[in-house]
mmCIF file of N, CA, C and O in Angstrom:
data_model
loop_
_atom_site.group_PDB
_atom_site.id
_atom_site.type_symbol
_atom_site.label_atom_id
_atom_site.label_comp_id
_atom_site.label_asym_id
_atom_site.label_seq_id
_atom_site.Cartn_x
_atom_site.Cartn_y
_atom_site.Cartn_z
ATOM 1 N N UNK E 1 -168.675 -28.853 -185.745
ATOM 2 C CA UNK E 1 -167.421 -28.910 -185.010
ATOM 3 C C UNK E 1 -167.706 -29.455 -183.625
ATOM 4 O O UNK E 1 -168.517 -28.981 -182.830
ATOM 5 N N UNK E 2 -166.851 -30.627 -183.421
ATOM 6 C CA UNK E 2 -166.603 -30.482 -181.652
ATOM 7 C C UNK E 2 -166.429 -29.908 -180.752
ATOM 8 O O UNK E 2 -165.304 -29.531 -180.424
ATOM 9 N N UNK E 3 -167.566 -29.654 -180.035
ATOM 10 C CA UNK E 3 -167.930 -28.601 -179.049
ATOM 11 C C UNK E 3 -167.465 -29.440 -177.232
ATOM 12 O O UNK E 3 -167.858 -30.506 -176.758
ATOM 13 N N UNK E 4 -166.550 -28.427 -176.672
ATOM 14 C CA UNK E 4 -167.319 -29.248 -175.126
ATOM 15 C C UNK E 4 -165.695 -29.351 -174.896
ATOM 16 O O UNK E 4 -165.005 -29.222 -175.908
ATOM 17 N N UNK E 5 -165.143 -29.538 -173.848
ATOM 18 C CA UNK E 5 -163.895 -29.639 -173.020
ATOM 19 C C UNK E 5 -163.018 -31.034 -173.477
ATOM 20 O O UNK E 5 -161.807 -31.253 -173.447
ATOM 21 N N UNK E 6 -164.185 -31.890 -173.919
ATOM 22 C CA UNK E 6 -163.394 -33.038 -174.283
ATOM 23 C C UNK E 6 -163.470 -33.641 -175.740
ATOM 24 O O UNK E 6 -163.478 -34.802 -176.150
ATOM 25 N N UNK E 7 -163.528 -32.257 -176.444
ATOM 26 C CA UNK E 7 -163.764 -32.611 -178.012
ATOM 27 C C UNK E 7 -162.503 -32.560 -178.549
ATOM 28 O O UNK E 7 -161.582 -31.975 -177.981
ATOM 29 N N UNK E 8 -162.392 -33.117 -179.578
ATOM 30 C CA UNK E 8 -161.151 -33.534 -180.482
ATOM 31 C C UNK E 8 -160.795 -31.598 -180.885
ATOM 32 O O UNK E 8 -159.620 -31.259 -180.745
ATOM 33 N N UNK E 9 -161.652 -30.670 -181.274
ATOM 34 C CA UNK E 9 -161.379 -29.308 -181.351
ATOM 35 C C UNK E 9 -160.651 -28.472 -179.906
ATOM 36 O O UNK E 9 -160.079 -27.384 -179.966
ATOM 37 N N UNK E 10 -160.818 -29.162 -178.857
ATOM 38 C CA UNK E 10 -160.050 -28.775 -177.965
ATOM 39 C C UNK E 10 -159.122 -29.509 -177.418
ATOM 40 O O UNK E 10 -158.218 -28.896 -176.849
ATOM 41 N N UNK E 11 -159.088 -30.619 -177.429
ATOM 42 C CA UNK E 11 -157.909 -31.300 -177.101
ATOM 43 C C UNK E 11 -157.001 -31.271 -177.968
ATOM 44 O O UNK E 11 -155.928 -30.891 -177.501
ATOM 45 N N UNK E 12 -156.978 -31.672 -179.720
ATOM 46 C CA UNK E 12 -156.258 -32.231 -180.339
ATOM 47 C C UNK E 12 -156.150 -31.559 -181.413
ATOM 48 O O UNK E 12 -155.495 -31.953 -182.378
ATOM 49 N N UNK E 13 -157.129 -29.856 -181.347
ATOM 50 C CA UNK E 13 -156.466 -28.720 -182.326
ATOM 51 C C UNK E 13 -157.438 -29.009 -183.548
ATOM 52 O O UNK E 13 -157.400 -28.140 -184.418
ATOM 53 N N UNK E 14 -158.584 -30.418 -183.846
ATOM 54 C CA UNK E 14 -159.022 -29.693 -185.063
ATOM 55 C C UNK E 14 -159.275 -28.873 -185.370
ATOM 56 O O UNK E 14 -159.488 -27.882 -184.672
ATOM 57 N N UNK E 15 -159.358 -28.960 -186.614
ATOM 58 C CA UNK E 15 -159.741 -27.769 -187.335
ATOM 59 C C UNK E 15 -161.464 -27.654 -188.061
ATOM 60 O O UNK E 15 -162.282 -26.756 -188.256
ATOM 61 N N UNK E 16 -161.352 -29.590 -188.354
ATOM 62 C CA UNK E 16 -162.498 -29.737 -189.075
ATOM 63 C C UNK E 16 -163.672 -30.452 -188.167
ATOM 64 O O UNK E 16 -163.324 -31.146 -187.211
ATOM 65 N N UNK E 17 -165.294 -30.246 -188.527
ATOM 66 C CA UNK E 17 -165.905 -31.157 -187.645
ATOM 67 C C UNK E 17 -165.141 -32.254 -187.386
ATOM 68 O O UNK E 17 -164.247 -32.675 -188.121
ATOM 69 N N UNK E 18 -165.617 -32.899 -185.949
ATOM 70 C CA UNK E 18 -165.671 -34.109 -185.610
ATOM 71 C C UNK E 18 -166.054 -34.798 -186.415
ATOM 72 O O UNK E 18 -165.162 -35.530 -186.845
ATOM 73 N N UNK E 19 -167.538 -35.018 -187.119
ATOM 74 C CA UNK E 19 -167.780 -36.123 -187.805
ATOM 75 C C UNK E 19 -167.189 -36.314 -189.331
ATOM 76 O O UNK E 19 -167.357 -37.290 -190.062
ATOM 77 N N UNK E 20 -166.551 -35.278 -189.570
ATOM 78 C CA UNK E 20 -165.773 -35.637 -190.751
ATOM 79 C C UNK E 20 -164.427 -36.189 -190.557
ATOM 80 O O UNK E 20 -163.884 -36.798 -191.478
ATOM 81 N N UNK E 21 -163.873 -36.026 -189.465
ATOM 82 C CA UNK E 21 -162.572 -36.489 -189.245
ATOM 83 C C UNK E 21 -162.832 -38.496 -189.116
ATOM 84 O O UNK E 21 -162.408 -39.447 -189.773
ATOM 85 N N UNK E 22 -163.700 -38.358 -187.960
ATOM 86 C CA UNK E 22 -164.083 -39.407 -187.699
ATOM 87 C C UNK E 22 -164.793 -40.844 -188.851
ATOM 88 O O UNK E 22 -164.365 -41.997 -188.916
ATOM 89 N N UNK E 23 -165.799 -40.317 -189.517
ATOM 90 C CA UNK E 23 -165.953 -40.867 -190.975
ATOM 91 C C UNK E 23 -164.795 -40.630 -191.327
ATOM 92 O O UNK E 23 -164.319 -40.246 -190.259
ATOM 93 N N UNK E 24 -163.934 -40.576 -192.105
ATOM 94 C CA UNK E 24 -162.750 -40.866 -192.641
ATOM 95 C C UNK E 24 -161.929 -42.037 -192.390
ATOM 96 O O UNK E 24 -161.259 -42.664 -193.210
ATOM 97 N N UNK E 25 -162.114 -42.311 -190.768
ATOM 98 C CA UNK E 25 -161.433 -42.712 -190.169
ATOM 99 C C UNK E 25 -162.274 -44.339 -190.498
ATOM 100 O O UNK E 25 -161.825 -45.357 -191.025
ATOM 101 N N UNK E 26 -163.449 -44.079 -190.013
ATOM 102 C CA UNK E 26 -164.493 -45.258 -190.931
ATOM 103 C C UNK E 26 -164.184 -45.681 -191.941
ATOM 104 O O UNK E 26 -164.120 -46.884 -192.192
ATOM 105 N N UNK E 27 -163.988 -44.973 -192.544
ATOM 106 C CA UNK E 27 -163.697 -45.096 -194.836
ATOM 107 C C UNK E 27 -162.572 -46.336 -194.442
ATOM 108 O O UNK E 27 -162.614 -47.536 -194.709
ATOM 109 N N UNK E 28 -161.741 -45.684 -193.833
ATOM 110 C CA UNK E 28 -160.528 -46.498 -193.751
ATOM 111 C C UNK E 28 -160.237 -47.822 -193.110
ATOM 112 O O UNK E 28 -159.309 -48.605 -193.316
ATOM 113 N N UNK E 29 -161.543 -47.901 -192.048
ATOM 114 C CA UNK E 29 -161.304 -49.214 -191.620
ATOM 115 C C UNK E 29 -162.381 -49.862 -192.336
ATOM 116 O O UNK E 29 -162.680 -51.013 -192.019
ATOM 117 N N UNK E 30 -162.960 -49.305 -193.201
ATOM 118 C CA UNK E 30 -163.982 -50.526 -194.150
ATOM 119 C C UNK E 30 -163.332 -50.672 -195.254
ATOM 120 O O UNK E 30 -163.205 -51.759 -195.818
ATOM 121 N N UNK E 31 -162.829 -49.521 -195.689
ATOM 122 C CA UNK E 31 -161.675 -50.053 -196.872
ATOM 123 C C UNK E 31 -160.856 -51.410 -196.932
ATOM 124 O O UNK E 31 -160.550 -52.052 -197.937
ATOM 125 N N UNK E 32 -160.520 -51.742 -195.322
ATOM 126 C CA UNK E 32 -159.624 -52.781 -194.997
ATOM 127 C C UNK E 32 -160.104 -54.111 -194.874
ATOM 128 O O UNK E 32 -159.408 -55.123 -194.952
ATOM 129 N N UNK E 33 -161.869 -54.035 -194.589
ATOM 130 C CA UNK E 33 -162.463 -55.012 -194.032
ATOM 131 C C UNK E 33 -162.662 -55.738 -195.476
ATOM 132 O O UNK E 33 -162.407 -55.340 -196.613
ATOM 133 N N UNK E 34 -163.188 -56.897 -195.016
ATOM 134 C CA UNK E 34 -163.954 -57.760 -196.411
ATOM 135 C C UNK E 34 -165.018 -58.076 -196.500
ATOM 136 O O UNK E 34 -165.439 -59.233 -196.521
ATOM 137 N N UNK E 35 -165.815 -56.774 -196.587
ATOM 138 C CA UNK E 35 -167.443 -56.838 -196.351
ATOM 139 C C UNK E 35 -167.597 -57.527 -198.090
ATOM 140 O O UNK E 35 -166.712 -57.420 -198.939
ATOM 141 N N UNK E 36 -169.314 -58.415 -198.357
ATOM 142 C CA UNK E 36 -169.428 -58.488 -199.374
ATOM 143 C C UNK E 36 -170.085 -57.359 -200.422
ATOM 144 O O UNK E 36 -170.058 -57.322 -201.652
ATOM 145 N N UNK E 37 -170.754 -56.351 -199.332
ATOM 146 C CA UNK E 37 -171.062 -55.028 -199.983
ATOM 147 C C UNK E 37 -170.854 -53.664 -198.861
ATOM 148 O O UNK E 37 -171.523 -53.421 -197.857
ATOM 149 N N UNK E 38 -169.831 -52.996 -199.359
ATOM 150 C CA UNK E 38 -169.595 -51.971 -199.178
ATOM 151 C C UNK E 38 -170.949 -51.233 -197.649
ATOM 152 O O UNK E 38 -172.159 -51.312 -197.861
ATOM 153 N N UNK E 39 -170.518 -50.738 -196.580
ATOM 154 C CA UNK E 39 -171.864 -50.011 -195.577
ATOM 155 C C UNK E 39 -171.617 -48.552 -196.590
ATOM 156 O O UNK E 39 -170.797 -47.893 -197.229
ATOM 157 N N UNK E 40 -173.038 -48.670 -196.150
ATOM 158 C CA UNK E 40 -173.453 -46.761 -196.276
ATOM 159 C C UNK E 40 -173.130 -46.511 -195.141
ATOM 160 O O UNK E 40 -173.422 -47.249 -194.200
ATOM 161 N N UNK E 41 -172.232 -45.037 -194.984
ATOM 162 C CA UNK E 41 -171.823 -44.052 -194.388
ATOM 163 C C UNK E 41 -172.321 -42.570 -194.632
ATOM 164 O O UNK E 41 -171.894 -41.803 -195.495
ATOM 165 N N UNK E 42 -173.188 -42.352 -193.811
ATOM 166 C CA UNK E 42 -173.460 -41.015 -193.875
ATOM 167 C C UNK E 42 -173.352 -40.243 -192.250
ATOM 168 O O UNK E 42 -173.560 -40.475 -191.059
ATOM 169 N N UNK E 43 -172.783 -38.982 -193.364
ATOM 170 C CA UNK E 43 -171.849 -38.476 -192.455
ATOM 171 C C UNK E 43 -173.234 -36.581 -192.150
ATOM 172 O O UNK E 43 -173.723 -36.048 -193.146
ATOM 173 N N UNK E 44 -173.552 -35.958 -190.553
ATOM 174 C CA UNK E 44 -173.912 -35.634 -190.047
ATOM 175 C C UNK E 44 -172.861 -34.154 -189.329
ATOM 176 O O UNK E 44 -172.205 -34.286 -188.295
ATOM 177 N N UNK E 45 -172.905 -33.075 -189.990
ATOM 178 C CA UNK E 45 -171.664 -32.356 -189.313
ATOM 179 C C UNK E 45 -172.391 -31.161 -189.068
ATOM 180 O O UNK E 45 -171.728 -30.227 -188.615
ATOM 181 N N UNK E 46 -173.568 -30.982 -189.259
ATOM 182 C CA UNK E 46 -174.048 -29.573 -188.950
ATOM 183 C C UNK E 46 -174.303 -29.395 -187.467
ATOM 184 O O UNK E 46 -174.104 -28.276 -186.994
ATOM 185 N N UNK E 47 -174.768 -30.488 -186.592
ATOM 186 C CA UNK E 47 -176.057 -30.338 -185.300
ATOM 187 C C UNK E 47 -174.345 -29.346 -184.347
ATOM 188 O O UNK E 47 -173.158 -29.218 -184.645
ATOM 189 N N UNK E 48 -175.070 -28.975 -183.398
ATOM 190 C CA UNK E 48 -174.733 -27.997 -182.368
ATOM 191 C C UNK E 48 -174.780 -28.334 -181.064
ATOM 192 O O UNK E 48 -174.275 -27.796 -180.079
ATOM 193 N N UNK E 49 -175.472 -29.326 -181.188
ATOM 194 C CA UNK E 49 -175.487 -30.680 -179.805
ATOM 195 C C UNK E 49 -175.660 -31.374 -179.891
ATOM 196 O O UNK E 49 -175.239 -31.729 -180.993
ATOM 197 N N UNK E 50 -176.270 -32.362 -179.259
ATOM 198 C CA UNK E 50 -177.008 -33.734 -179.077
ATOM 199 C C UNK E 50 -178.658 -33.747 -179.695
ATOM 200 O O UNK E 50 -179.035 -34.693 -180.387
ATOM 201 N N UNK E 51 -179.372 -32.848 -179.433
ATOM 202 C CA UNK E 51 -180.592 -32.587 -180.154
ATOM 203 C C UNK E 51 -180.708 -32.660 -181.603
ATOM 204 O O UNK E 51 -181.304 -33.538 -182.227
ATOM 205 N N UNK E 52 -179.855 -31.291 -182.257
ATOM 206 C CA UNK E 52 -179.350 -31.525 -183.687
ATOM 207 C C UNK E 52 -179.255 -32.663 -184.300
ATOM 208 O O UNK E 52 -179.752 -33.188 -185.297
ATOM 209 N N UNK E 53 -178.385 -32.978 -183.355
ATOM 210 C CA UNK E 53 -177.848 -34.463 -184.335
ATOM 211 C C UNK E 53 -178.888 -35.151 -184.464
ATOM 212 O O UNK E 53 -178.962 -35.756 -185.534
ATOM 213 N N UNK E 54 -179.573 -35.255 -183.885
ATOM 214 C CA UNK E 54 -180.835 -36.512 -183.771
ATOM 215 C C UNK E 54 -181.254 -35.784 -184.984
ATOM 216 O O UNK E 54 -180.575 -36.007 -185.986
ATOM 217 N N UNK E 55 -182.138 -35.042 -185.082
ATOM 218 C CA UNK E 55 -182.887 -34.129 -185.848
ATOM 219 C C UNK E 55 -182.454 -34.236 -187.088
ATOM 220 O O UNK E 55 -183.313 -34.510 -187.927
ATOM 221 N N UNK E 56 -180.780 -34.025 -187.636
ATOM 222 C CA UNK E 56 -180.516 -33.221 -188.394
ATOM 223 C C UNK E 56 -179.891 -35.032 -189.415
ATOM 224 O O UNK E 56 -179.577 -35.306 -190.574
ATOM 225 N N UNK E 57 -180.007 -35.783 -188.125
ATOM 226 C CA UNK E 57 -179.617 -37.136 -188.399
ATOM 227 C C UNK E 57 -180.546 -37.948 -189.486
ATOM 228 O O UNK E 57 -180.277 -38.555 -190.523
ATOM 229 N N UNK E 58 -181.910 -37.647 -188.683
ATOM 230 C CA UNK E 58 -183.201 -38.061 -188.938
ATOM 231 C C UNK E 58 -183.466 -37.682 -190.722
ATOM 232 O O UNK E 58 -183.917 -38.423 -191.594
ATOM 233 N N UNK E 59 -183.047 -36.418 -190.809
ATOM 234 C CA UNK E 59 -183.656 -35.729 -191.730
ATOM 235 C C UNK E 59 -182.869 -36.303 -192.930
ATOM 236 O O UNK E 59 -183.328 -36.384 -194.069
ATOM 237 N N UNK E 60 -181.363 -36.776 -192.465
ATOM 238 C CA UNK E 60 -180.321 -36.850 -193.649
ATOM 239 C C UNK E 60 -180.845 -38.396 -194.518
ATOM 240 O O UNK E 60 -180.891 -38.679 -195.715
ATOM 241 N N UNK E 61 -181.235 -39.271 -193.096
ATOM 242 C CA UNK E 61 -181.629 -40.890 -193.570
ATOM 243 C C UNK E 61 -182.847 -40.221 -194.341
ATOM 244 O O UNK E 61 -182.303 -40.230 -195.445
ATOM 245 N N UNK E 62 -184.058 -39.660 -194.579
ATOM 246 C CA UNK E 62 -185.105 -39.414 -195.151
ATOM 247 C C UNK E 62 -184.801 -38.607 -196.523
ATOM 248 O O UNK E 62 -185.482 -38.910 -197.503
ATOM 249 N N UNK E 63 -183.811 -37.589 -196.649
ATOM 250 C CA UNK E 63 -183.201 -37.309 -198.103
ATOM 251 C C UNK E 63 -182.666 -38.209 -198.808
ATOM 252 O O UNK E 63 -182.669 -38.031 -200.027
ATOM 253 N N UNK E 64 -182.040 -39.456 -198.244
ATOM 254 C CA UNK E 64 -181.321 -40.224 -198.888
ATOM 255 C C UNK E 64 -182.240 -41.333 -198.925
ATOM 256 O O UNK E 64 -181.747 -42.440 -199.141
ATOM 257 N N UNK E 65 -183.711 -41.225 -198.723
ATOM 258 C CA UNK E 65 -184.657 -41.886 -199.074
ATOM 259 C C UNK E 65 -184.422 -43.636 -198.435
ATOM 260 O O UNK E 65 -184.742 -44.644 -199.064
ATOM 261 N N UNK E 66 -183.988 -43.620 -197.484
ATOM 262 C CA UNK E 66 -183.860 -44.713 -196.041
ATOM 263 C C UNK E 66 -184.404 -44.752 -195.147
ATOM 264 O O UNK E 66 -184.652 -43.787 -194.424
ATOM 265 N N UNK E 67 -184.707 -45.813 -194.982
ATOM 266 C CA UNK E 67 -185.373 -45.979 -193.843
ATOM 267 C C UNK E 67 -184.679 -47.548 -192.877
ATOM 268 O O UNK E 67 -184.209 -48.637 -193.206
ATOM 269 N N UNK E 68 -185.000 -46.774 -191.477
ATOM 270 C CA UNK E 68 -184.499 -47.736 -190.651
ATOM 271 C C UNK E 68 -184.831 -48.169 -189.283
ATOM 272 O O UNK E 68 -184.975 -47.175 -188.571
ATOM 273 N N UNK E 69 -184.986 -49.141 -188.721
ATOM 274 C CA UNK E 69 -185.633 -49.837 -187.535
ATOM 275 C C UNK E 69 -184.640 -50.115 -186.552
ATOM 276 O O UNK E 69 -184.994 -50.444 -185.420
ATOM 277 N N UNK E 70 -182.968 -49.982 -186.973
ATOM 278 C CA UNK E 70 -182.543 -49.742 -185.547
ATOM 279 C C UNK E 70 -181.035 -49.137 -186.671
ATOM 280 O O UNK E 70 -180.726 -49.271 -187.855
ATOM 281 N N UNK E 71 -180.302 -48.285 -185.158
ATOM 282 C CA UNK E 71 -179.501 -47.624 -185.980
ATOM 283 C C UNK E 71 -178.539 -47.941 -185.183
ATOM 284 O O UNK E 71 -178.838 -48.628 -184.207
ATOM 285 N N UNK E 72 -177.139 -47.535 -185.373
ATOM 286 C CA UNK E 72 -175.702 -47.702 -184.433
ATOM 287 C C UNK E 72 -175.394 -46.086 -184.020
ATOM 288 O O UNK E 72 -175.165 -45.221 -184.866
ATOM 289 N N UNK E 73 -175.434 -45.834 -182.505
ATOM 290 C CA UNK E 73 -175.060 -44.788 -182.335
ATOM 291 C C UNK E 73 -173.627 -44.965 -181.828
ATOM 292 O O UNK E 73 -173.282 -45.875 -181.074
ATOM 293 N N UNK E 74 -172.688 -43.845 -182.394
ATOM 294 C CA UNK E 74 -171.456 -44.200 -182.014
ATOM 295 C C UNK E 74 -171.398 -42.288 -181.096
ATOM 296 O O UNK E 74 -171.820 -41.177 -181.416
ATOM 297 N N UNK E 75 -170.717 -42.792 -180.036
ATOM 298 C CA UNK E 75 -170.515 -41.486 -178.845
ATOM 299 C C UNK E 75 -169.453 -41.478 -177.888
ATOM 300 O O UNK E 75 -169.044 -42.610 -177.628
ATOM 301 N N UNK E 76 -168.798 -40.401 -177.195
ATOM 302 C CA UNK E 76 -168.145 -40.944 -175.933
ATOM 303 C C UNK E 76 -169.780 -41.530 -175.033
ATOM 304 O O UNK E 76 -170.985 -41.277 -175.010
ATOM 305 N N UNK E 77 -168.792 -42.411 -174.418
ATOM 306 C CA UNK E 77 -169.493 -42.939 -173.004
ATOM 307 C C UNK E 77 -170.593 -41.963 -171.892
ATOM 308 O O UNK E 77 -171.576 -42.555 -171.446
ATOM 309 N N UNK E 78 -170.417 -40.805 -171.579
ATOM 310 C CA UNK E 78 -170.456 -39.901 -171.094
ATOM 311 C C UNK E 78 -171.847 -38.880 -171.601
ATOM 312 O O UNK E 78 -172.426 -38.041 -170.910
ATOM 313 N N UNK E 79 -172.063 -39.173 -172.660
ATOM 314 C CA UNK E 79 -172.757 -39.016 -173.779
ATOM 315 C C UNK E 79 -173.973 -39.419 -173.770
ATOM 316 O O UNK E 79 -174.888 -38.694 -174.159
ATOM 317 N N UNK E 80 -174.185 -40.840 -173.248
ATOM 318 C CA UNK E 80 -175.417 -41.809 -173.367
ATOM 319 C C UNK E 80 -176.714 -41.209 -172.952
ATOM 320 O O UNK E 80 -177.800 -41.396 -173.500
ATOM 321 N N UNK E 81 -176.427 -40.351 -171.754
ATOM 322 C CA UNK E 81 -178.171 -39.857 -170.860
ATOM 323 C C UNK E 81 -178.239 -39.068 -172.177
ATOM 324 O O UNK E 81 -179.446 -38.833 -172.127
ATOM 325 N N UNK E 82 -177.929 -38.618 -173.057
ATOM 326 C CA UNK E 82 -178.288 -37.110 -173.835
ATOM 327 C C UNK E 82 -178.842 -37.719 -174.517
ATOM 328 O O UNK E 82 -179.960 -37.247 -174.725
ATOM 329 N N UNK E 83 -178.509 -39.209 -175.382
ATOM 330 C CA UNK E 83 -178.907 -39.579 -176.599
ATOM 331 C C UNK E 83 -180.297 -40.327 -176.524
ATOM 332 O O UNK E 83 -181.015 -40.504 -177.508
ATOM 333 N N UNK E 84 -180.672 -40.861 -174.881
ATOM 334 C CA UNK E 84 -181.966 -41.529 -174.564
ATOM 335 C C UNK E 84 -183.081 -40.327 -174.218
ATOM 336 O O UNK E 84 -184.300 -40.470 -174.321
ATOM 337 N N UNK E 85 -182.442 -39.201 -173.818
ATOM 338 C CA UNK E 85 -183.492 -37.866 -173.680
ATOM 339 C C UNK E 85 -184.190 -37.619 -174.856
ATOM 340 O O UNK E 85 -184.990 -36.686 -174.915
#
């Protein structure tokens, strides 16, 4: 869940993690696009901060037996010093 003063759980009443709302929201704009193969989307809803996520991120690409040399981090702005720590 979105934690923090400016999370979608306090502003805008979710109910459900952030990253599930948000993937969805993904589904839907790749649904629309005209990729020639479909992106993998994997979706990350357990971490408890910024640490987690890395961690819990890390662990999900290695179950799903992936590997990768650069990744897309998507964040608020505000966000950035946490994700280079």
């Amino acid at each position: 869940m979105g934690t923090g003063m400016h999370s979608g759980a306090n502003l805008l009443g979710w109910t459900e993690a952030e990253a599930l709302i948000l993937s969805r929201r993904a589904q839907q704009v790749i649904a629309t696009a005209n990729f020639q193969q479909s992106p993998l989307v994997l979706v990350e809803d357990k971490a408890a901060n910024t640490g987690d996520n890395v961690d819990f991120s890390r662990k999900l690409i290695s179950e799903n037996n992936l590997s990768a040399s650069r990744l897309i981090v998507v964040q608020k702005p505000f966000m950035e010093r946490r994700t280079f720590a």
